[in-house]
């Protein structure tokens, strides 16, 4: 896909980072599931492989898929709100630079016209894609109203274990529905 090559060469944010940009995105036009995340972690930045960290391990568990399935670009398009590691902030990574979504998102989403299901991870993806967005907890609590085409999720980061502890309904009710939806798509 020509657009992915253009994104790989993007250096729009190079003056904002203390490191060279290294855009990380995955997918091809036949992808069935689109994962809209936040931005790559430093680990992902170094490896160039999306969700190649503890967050990815948790996400694959939530989806009920193998690494081989997850990294198959004909199954999963992984399109974060920003394609490069934004740097370290006070309580975690910095927010994804808005210029990335503003420049690339609509063009890129138009290329993925076979997507049956979109997973919206965290506040940045949810606030972009959901017109009724107020906060992550409320969006995720209302996951059923977005099915079968979309599902908001909290970030699968290990730093989010307090959210998961305070919201046990998520892994009891939402995760089984997510796994079933993914299984149905991948076996159809």
PDB file of N, CA and C in Angstrom, residues 89-155:
ATOM      1  N   UNK A  89       6.247  11.220  29.539  1.00  0.00           N
ATOM      2  CA  UNK A  89       5.612  12.317  30.262  1.00  0.00           C
ATOM      3  C   UNK A  89       5.770  12.110  31.759  1.00  0.00           C
ATOM      4  N   UNK A  90       5.058  12.885  32.559  1.00  0.00           N
ATOM      5  CA  UNK A  90       5.174  12.786  34.020  1.00  0.00           C
ATOM      6  C   UNK A  90       4.615  11.484  34.574  1.00  0.00           C
ATOM      7  N   UNK A  91       3.501  11.009  34.014  1.00  0.00           N
ATOM      8  CA  UNK A  91       2.854   9.800  34.559  1.00  0.00           C
ATOM      9  C   UNK A  91       2.796   8.663  33.551  1.00  0.00           C
ATOM     10  N   UNK A  92       3.501   8.759  32.481  1.00  0.00           N
ATOM     11  CA  UNK A  92       3.492   7.744  31.425  1.00  0.00           C
ATOM     12  C   UNK A  92       3.976   8.391  30.141  1.00  0.00           C
ATOM     13  N   UNK A  93       3.634   7.797  29.029  1.00  0.00           N
ATOM     14  CA  UNK A  93       4.038   8.376  27.752  1.00  0.00           C
ATOM     15  C   UNK A  93       3.242   9.650  27.472  1.00  0.00           C
ATOM     16  N   UNK A  94       3.834  10.542  26.701  1.00  0.00           N
ATOM     17  CA  UNK A  94       3.149  11.775  26.302  1.00  0.00           C
ATOM     18  C   UNK A  94       1.974  11.441  25.388  1.00  0.00           C
ATOM     19  N   UNK A  95       1.083  12.390  25.256  1.00  0.00           N
ATOM     20  CA  UNK A  95      -0.070  12.231  24.362  1.00  0.00           C
ATOM     21  C   UNK A  95       0.394  12.140  22.914  1.00  0.00           C
ATOM     22  N   UNK A  96      -0.359  11.421  22.081  1.00  0.00           N
ATOM     23  CA  UNK A  96       0.001  11.356  20.662  1.00  0.00           C
ATOM     24  C   UNK A  96      -0.105  12.744  20.028  1.00  0.00           C
ATOM     25  N   UNK A  97       0.888  13.172  19.262  1.00  0.00           N
ATOM     26  CA  UNK A  97       0.784  14.474  18.593  1.00  0.00           C
ATOM     27  C   UNK A  97      -0.415  14.497  17.638  1.00  0.00           C
ATOM     28  N   UNK A  98      -1.219  15.545  17.709  1.00  0.00           N
ATOM     29  CA  UNK A  98      -2.442  15.643  16.906  1.00  0.00           C
ATOM     30  C   UNK A  98      -2.159  15.749  15.409  1.00  0.00           C
ATOM     31  N   UNK A  99      -0.997  16.235  15.047  1.00  0.00           N
ATOM     32  CA  UNK A  99      -0.670  16.412  13.623  1.00  0.00           C
ATOM     33  C   UNK A  99      -0.703  15.086  12.875  1.00  0.00           C
ATOM     34  N   UNK A 100      -0.408  14.008  13.575  1.00  0.00           N
ATOM     35  CA  UNK A 100      -0.386  12.687  12.938  1.00  0.00           C
ATOM     36  C   UNK A 100      -1.787  12.304  12.452  1.00  0.00           C
ATOM     37  N   UNK A 101      -2.761  12.347  13.352  1.00  0.00           N
ATOM     38  CA  UNK A 101      -4.137  11.998  12.968  1.00  0.00           C
ATOM     39  C   UNK A 101      -4.675  12.994  11.945  1.00  0.00           C
ATOM     40  N   UNK A 102      -4.373  14.259  12.145  1.00  0.00           N
ATOM     41  CA  UNK A 102      -4.863  15.295  11.239  1.00  0.00           C
ATOM     42  C   UNK A 102      -4.330  15.077   9.817  1.00  0.00           C
ATOM     43  N   UNK A 103      -3.086  14.650   9.713  1.00  0.00           N
ATOM     44  CA  UNK A 103      -2.447  14.466   8.407  1.00  0.00           C
ATOM     45  C   UNK A 103      -2.823  13.150   7.743  1.00  0.00           C
ATOM     46  N   UNK A 104      -2.889  12.077   8.514  1.00  0.00           N
ATOM     47  CA  UNK A 104      -2.963  10.744   7.919  1.00  0.00           C
ATOM     48  C   UNK A 104      -4.246   9.966   8.145  1.00  0.00           C
ATOM     49  N   UNK A 105      -4.952  10.197   9.229  1.00  0.00           N
ATOM     50  CA  UNK A 105      -5.996   9.262   9.661  1.00  0.00           C
ATOM     51  C   UNK A 105      -7.101   9.019   8.632  1.00  0.00           C
ATOM     52  N   UNK A 106      -7.736  10.042   8.143  1.00  0.00           N
ATOM     53  CA  UNK A 106      -8.847   9.850   7.208  1.00  0.00           C
ATOM     54  C   UNK A 106      -8.399   9.152   5.926  1.00  0.00           C
ATOM     55  N   UNK A 107      -7.251   9.559   5.395  1.00  0.00           N
ATOM     56  CA  UNK A 107      -6.729   8.903   4.183  1.00  0.00           C
ATOM     57  C   UNK A 107      -6.474   7.427   4.441  1.00  0.00           C
ATOM     58  N   UNK A 108      -5.910   7.137   5.589  1.00  0.00           N
ATOM     59  CA  UNK A 108      -5.567   5.755   5.920  1.00  0.00           C
ATOM     60  C   UNK A 108      -6.812   4.912   6.170  1.00  0.00           C
ATOM     61  N   UNK A 109      -7.767   5.442   6.920  1.00  0.00           N
ATOM     62  CA  UNK A 109      -8.993   4.687   7.186  1.00  0.00           C
ATOM     63  C   UNK A 109      -9.751   4.375   5.900  1.00  0.00           C
ATOM     64  N   UNK A 110      -9.691   5.270   4.929  1.00  0.00           N
ATOM     65  CA  UNK A 110     -10.365   5.049   3.642  1.00  0.00           C
ATOM     66  C   UNK A 110      -9.775   3.860   2.888  1.00  0.00           C
ATOM     67  N   UNK A 111      -8.509   3.558   3.133  1.00  0.00           N
ATOM     68  CA  UNK A 111      -7.850   2.422   2.474  1.00  0.00           C
ATOM     69  C   UNK A 111      -8.329   1.069   3.021  1.00  0.00           C
ATOM     70  N   UNK A 112      -8.809   1.065   4.251  1.00  0.00           N
ATOM     71  CA  UNK A 112      -9.210  -0.187   4.897  1.00  0.00           C
ATOM     72  C   UNK A 112     -10.723  -0.365   4.795  1.00  0.00           C
ATOM     73  N   UNK A 113     -11.196  -0.687   3.599  1.00  0.00           N
ATOM     74  CA  UNK A 113     -12.641  -0.774   3.361  1.00  0.00           C
ATOM     75  C   UNK A 113     -13.227  -2.172   3.580  1.00  0.00           C
ATOM     76  N   UNK A 114     -12.413  -3.112   4.045  1.00  0.00           N
ATOM     77  CA  UNK A 114     -12.907  -4.453   4.363  1.00  0.00           C
ATOM     78  C   UNK A 114     -13.083  -4.664   5.866  1.00  0.00           C
ATOM     79  N   UNK A 115     -12.810  -3.635   6.645  1.00  0.00           N
ATOM     80  CA  UNK A 115     -12.875  -3.745   8.101  1.00  0.00           C
ATOM     81  C   UNK A 115     -14.312  -4.006   8.543  1.00  0.00           C
ATOM     82  N   UNK A 116     -14.474  -5.039   9.360  1.00  0.00           N
ATOM     83  CA  UNK A 116     -15.775  -5.406   9.911  1.00  0.00           C
ATOM     84  C   UNK A 116     -15.943  -4.937  11.356  1.00  0.00           C
ATOM     85  N   UNK A 117     -14.816  -4.671  12.019  1.00  0.00           N
ATOM     86  CA  UNK A 117     -14.853  -4.382  13.449  1.00  0.00           C
ATOM     87  C   UNK A 117     -13.669  -3.491  13.808  1.00  0.00           C
ATOM     88  N   UNK A 118     -13.949  -2.438  14.581  1.00  0.00           N
ATOM     89  CA  UNK A 118     -12.901  -1.507  15.011  1.00  0.00           C
ATOM     90  C   UNK A 118     -12.820  -1.506  16.527  1.00  0.00           C
ATOM     91  N   UNK A 119     -11.616  -1.692  17.030  1.00  0.00           N
ATOM     92  CA  UNK A 119     -11.350  -1.683  18.467  1.00  0.00           C
ATOM     93  C   UNK A 119     -10.717  -0.343  18.803  1.00  0.00           C
ATOM     94  N   UNK A 120     -11.330   0.366  19.739  1.00  0.00           N
ATOM     95  CA  UNK A 120     -10.890   1.716  20.109  1.00  0.00           C
ATOM     96  C   UNK A 120     -10.241   1.660  21.484  1.00  0.00           C
ATOM     97  N   UNK A 121      -8.915   1.764  21.501  1.00  0.00           N
ATOM     98  CA  UNK A 121      -8.162   1.611  22.746  1.00  0.00           C
ATOM     99  C   UNK A 121      -7.798   2.963  23.338  1.00  0.00           C
ATOM    100  N   UNK A 122      -8.350   3.244  24.505  1.00  0.00           N
ATOM    101  CA  UNK A 122      -7.978   4.434  25.255  1.00  0.00           C
ATOM    102  C   UNK A 122      -8.646   5.720  24.806  1.00  0.00           C
ATOM    103  N   UNK A 123      -8.363   6.769  25.557  1.00  0.00           N
ATOM    104  CA  UNK A 123      -9.061   8.043  25.395  1.00  0.00           C
ATOM    105  C   UNK A 123      -8.827   8.719  24.054  1.00  0.00           C
ATOM    106  N   UNK A 124      -7.651   8.645  23.488  1.00  0.00           N
ATOM    107  CA  UNK A 124      -7.380   9.369  22.243  1.00  0.00           C
ATOM    108  C   UNK A 124      -8.133   8.757  21.066  1.00  0.00           C
ATOM    109  N   UNK A 125      -8.116   7.439  20.968  1.00  0.00           N
ATOM    110  CA  UNK A 125      -8.856   6.772  19.890  1.00  0.00           C
ATOM    111  C   UNK A 125     -10.361   6.927  20.099  1.00  0.00           C
ATOM    112  N   UNK A 126     -10.816   6.819  21.331  1.00  0.00           N
ATOM    113  CA  UNK A 126     -12.243   6.921  21.608  1.00  0.00           C
ATOM    114  C   UNK A 126     -12.760   8.330  21.375  1.00  0.00           C
ATOM    115  N   UNK A 127     -12.015   9.338  21.785  1.00  0.00           N
ATOM    116  CA  UNK A 127     -12.493  10.713  21.586  1.00  0.00           C
ATOM    117  C   UNK A 127     -12.502  11.083  20.108  1.00  0.00           C
ATOM    118  N   UNK A 128     -11.638  10.478  19.312  1.00  0.00           N
ATOM    119  CA  UNK A 128     -11.610  10.733  17.876  1.00  0.00           C
ATOM    120  C   UNK A 128     -12.771  10.039  17.161  1.00  0.00           C
ATOM    121  N   UNK A 129     -13.038   8.788  17.534  1.00  0.00           N
ATOM    122  CA  UNK A 129     -13.988   7.947  16.799  1.00  0.00           C
ATOM    123  C   UNK A 129     -15.419   7.944  17.345  1.00  0.00           C
ATOM    124  N   UNK A 130     -15.614   8.362  18.575  1.00  0.00           N
ATOM    125  CA  UNK A 130     -16.947   8.313  19.181  1.00  0.00           C
ATOM    126  C   UNK A 130     -17.477   9.725  19.400  1.00  0.00           C
ATOM    127  N   UNK A 131     -18.579  10.040  18.764  1.00  0.00           N
ATOM    128  CA  UNK A 131     -19.146  11.388  18.897  1.00  0.00           C
ATOM    129  C   UNK A 131     -19.677  11.638  20.303  1.00  0.00           C
ATOM    130  N   UNK A 132     -20.054  10.591  21.004  1.00  0.00           N
ATOM    131  CA  UNK A 132     -20.627  10.745  22.351  1.00  0.00           C
ATOM    132  C   UNK A 132     -19.589  10.558  23.459  1.00  0.00           C
ATOM    133  N   UNK A 133     -18.307  10.622  23.138  1.00  0.00           N
ATOM    134  CA  UNK A 133     -17.250  10.334  24.116  1.00  0.00           C
ATOM    135  C   UNK A 133     -17.215  11.346  25.258  1.00  0.00           C
ATOM    136  N   UNK A 134     -17.140  10.832  26.494  1.00  0.00           N
ATOM    137  CA  UNK A 134     -16.908  11.680  27.660  1.00  0.00           C
ATOM    138  C   UNK A 134     -15.661  11.241  28.421  1.00  0.00           C
ATOM    139  N   UNK A 135     -15.530   9.925  28.654  1.00  0.00           N
ATOM    140  CA  UNK A 135     -14.323   9.383  29.289  1.00  0.00           C
ATOM    141  C   UNK A 135     -14.239   7.887  29.002  1.00  0.00           C
ATOM    142  N   UNK A 136     -13.078   7.311  29.270  1.00  0.00           N
ATOM    143  CA  UNK A 136     -12.841   5.898  28.944  1.00  0.00           C
ATOM    144  C   UNK A 136     -13.815   4.987  29.691  1.00  0.00           C
ATOM    145  N   UNK A 137     -13.972   5.199  30.975  1.00  0.00           N
ATOM    146  CA  UNK A 137     -14.839   4.307  31.757  1.00  0.00           C
ATOM    147  C   UNK A 137     -16.262   4.301  31.209  1.00  0.00           C
ATOM    148  N   UNK A 138     -16.811   5.473  30.940  1.00  0.00           N
ATOM    149  CA  UNK A 138     -18.172   5.532  30.412  1.00  0.00           C
ATOM    150  C   UNK A 138     -18.272   4.882  29.036  1.00  0.00           C
ATOM    151  N   UNK A 139     -17.297   5.144  28.182  1.00  0.00           N
ATOM    152  CA  UNK A 139     -17.315   4.539  26.845  1.00  0.00           C
ATOM    153  C   UNK A 139     -17.263   3.016  26.946  1.00  0.00           C
ATOM    154  N   UNK A 140     -16.371   2.513  27.785  1.00  0.00           N
ATOM    155  CA  UNK A 140     -16.217   1.055  27.910  1.00  0.00           C
ATOM    156  C   UNK A 140     -17.439   0.434  28.587  1.00  0.00           C
ATOM    157  N   UNK A 141     -18.028   1.128  29.558  1.00  0.00           N
ATOM    158  CA  UNK A 141     -19.245   0.616  30.201  1.00  0.00           C
ATOM    159  C   UNK A 141     -20.382   0.456  29.198  1.00  0.00           C
ATOM    160  N   UNK A 142     -20.380   1.276  28.160  1.00  0.00           N
ATOM    161  CA  UNK A 142     -21.429   1.232  27.140  1.00  0.00           C
ATOM    162  C   UNK A 142     -21.012   0.452  25.898  1.00  0.00           C
ATOM    163  N   UNK A 143     -20.096  -0.466  26.050  1.00  0.00           N
ATOM    164  CA  UNK A 143     -19.547  -1.209  24.915  1.00  0.00           C
ATOM    165  C   UNK A 143     -20.631  -1.882  24.080  1.00  0.00           C
ATOM    166  N   UNK A 144     -21.692  -2.359  24.711  1.00  0.00           N
ATOM    167  CA  UNK A 144     -22.733  -3.085  23.970  1.00  0.00           C
ATOM    168  C   UNK A 144     -23.430  -2.216  22.917  1.00  0.00           C
ATOM    169  N   UNK A 145     -23.551  -0.941  23.183  1.00  0.00           N
ATOM    170  CA  UNK A 145     -24.255  -0.078  22.236  1.00  0.00           C
ATOM    171  C   UNK A 145     -23.446   0.158  20.953  1.00  0.00           C
ATOM    172  N   UNK A 146     -22.155  -0.116  20.992  1.00  0.00           N
ATOM    173  CA  UNK A 146     -21.314   0.072  19.813  1.00  0.00           C
ATOM    174  C   UNK A 146     -21.169  -1.203  18.974  1.00  0.00           C
ATOM    175  N   UNK A 147     -21.521  -2.333  19.568  1.00  0.00           N
ATOM    176  CA  UNK A 147     -21.402  -3.615  18.868  1.00  0.00           C
ATOM    177  C   UNK A 147     -22.459  -3.695  17.773  1.00  0.00           C
ATOM    178  N   UNK A 148     -22.231  -4.423  16.692  1.00  0.00           N
ATOM    179  CA  UNK A 148     -21.107  -5.313  16.407  1.00  0.00           C
ATOM    180  C   UNK A 148     -19.987  -4.663  15.585  1.00  0.00           C
ATOM    181  N   UNK A 149     -20.030  -3.345  15.375  1.00  0.00           N
ATOM    182  CA  UNK A 149     -19.029  -2.732  14.501  1.00  0.00           C
ATOM    183  C   UNK A 149     -17.834  -2.132  15.233  1.00  0.00           C
ATOM    184  N   UNK A 150     -18.014  -1.768  16.498  1.00  0.00           N
ATOM    185  CA  UNK A 150     -16.936  -1.139  17.257  1.00  0.00           C
ATOM    186  C   UNK A 150     -16.996  -1.579  18.709  1.00  0.00           C
ATOM    187  N   UNK A 151     -15.835  -1.437  19.383  1.00  0.00           N
ATOM    188  CA  UNK A 151     -15.812  -1.697  20.815  1.00  0.00           C
ATOM    189  C   UNK A 151     -14.703  -0.871  21.461  1.00  0.00           C
ATOM    190  N   UNK A 152     -15.073  -0.006  22.410  1.00  0.00           N
ATOM    191  CA  UNK A 152     -14.053   0.740  23.145  1.00  0.00           C
ATOM    192  C   UNK A 152     -13.452  -0.132  24.242  1.00  0.00           C
ATOM    193  N   UNK A 153     -12.140  -0.006  24.419  1.00  0.00           N
ATOM    194  CA  UNK A 153     -11.427  -0.750  25.457  1.00  0.00           C
ATOM    195  C   UNK A 153     -10.550   0.203  26.257  1.00  0.00           C
ATOM    196  N   UNK A 154     -10.283  -0.143  27.517  1.00  0.00           N
ATOM    197  CA  UNK A 154      -9.265   0.610  28.241  1.00  0.00           C
ATOM    198  C   UNK A 154      -7.907   0.230  27.651  1.00  0.00           C
ATOM    199  N   UNK A 155      -6.901   0.990  27.956  1.00  0.00           N
ATOM    200  CA  UNK A 155      -5.571   0.622  27.456  1.00  0.00           C
ATOM    201  C   UNK A 155      -5.127  -0.651  28.178  1.00  0.00           C
TER     202      UNK A 155
END
